[in-house]
XYZ file of C-alpha atoms in Angstrom:
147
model
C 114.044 105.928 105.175
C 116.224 109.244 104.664
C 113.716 112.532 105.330
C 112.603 114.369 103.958
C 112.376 112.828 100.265
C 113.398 115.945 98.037
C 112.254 116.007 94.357
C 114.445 114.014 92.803
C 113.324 111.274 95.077
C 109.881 112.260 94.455
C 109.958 111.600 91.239
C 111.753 107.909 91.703
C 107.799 107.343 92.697
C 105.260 109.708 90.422
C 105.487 109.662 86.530
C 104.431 113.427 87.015
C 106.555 116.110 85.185
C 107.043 120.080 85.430
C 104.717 121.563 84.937
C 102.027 118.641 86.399
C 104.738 117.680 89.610
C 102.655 119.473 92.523
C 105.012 117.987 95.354
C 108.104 119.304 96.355
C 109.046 117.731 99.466
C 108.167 114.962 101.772
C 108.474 115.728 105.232
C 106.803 112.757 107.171
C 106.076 109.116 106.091
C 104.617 106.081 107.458
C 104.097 103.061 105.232
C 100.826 101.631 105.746
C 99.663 104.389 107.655
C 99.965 108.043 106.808
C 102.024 110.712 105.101
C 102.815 114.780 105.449
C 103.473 116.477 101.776
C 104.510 119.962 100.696
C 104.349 121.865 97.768
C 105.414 125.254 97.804
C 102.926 127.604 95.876
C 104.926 130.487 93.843
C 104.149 133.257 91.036
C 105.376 131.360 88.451
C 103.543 128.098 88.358
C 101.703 128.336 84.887
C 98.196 128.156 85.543
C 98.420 131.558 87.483
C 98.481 133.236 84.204
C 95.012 132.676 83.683
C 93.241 131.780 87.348
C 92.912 134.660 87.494
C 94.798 137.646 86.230
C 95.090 140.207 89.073
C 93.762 137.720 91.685
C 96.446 134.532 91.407
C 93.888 131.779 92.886
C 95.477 127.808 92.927
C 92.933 125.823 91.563
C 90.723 123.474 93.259
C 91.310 120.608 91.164
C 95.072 121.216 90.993
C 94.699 121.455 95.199
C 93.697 117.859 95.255
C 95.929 116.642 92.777
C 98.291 117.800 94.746
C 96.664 115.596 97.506
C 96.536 112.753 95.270
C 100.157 112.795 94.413
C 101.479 112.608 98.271
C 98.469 109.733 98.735
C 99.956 107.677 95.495
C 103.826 108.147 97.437
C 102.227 106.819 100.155
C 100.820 103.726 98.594
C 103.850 103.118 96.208
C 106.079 102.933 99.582
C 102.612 100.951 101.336
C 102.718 98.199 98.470
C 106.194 98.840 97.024
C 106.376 95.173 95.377
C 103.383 95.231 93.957
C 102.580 98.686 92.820
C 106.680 99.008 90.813
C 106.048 100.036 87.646
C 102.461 100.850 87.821
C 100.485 103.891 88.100
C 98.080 105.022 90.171
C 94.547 105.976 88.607
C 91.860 107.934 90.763
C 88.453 106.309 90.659
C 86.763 108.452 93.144
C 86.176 111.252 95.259
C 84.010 111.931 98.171
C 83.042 114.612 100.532
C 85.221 117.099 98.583
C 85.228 120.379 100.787
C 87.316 123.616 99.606
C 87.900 126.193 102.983
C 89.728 128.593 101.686
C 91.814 130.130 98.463
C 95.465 129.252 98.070
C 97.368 131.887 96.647
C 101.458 132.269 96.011
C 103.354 132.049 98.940
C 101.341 129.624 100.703
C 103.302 126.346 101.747
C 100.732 123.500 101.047
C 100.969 121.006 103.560
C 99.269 117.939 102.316
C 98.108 115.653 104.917
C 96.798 111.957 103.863
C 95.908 109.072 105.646
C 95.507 105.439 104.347
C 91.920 104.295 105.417
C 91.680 101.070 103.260
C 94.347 99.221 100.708
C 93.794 96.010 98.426
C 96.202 94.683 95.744
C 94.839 97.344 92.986
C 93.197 99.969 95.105
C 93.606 102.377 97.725
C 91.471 104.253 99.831
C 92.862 107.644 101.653
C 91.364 110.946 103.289
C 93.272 113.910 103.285
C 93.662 117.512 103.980
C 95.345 120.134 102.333
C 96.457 122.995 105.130
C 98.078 126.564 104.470
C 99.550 128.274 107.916
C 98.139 125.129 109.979
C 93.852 125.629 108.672
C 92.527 123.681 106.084
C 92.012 124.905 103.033
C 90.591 121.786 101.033
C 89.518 117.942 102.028
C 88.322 114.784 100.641
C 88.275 111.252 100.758
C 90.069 109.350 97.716
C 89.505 106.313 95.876
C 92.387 104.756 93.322
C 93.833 102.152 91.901
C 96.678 100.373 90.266
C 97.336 100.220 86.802
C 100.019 99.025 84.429
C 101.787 101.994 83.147
């Protein structure tokens, strides 16, 4: 494999779109095993307009869909014949912890780890680091579905 995967090979994986594409680079991969994901956090992403004005704060949930994208790379390149053409559904989340606030010009490094993989699910924990501390973690449950 040719590193890092850049966008446009990002998005030979995820269905995900501007403005709902929250990786931007894949730095480290391991099929099977784990994988090291960045998005780079800037002024203009749209929900800053609103959360909040004066006080730009990423939000959580878009934090761990961020997580969620590197973790469905990871299993598309895990279970690449069986997962082609399908798309990856969350069905859980545990143990959800948020550290800190991401703000713009924080480089989201997206950490996830494959704990557990079946023929339609996937099991991963992650963490979500700015300037090498964690700023959010969980443990994520999904699975494959037909597009």
């Amino acid at each position: 494999m040719n590193f890092p995967y850049d966008i446009r090979k990002i998005m030979e994986f995820l269905p995900h779109r501007y403005p709902f594409i929250l990786v931007d680079r894949i730095l480290e991969l391991t099929p099977g095993e784990q994988i090291v994901a960045l998005k780079n956090v800037t002024i203009n992403e749209p929900f800053f307009q609103g959360h909040f004005p004066g006080n730009p704060i990423m939000p959580g949930v878009l934090v761990l869909e961020a997580m969620a994208q590197a973790g469905g790379i990871l299993a598309y390149e895990t279970t690449m014949k069986d997962a082609k053409g399908k798309i990856i559904y969350f069905m859980g989340l545990d143990n959800v912890r948020f550290r800190k606030p991401v703000i713009p010009g924080d480089q989201l490094m997206l950490h996830m780890k494959l704990l557990r993989i079946r023929a339609r699910a996937a099991k991963m924990e992650g963490v979500a680091m700015v300037e090498g501390q964690p700023v959010a973690e969980a443990i994520m449950m999904a699975s494959f579905g037909d597009a």
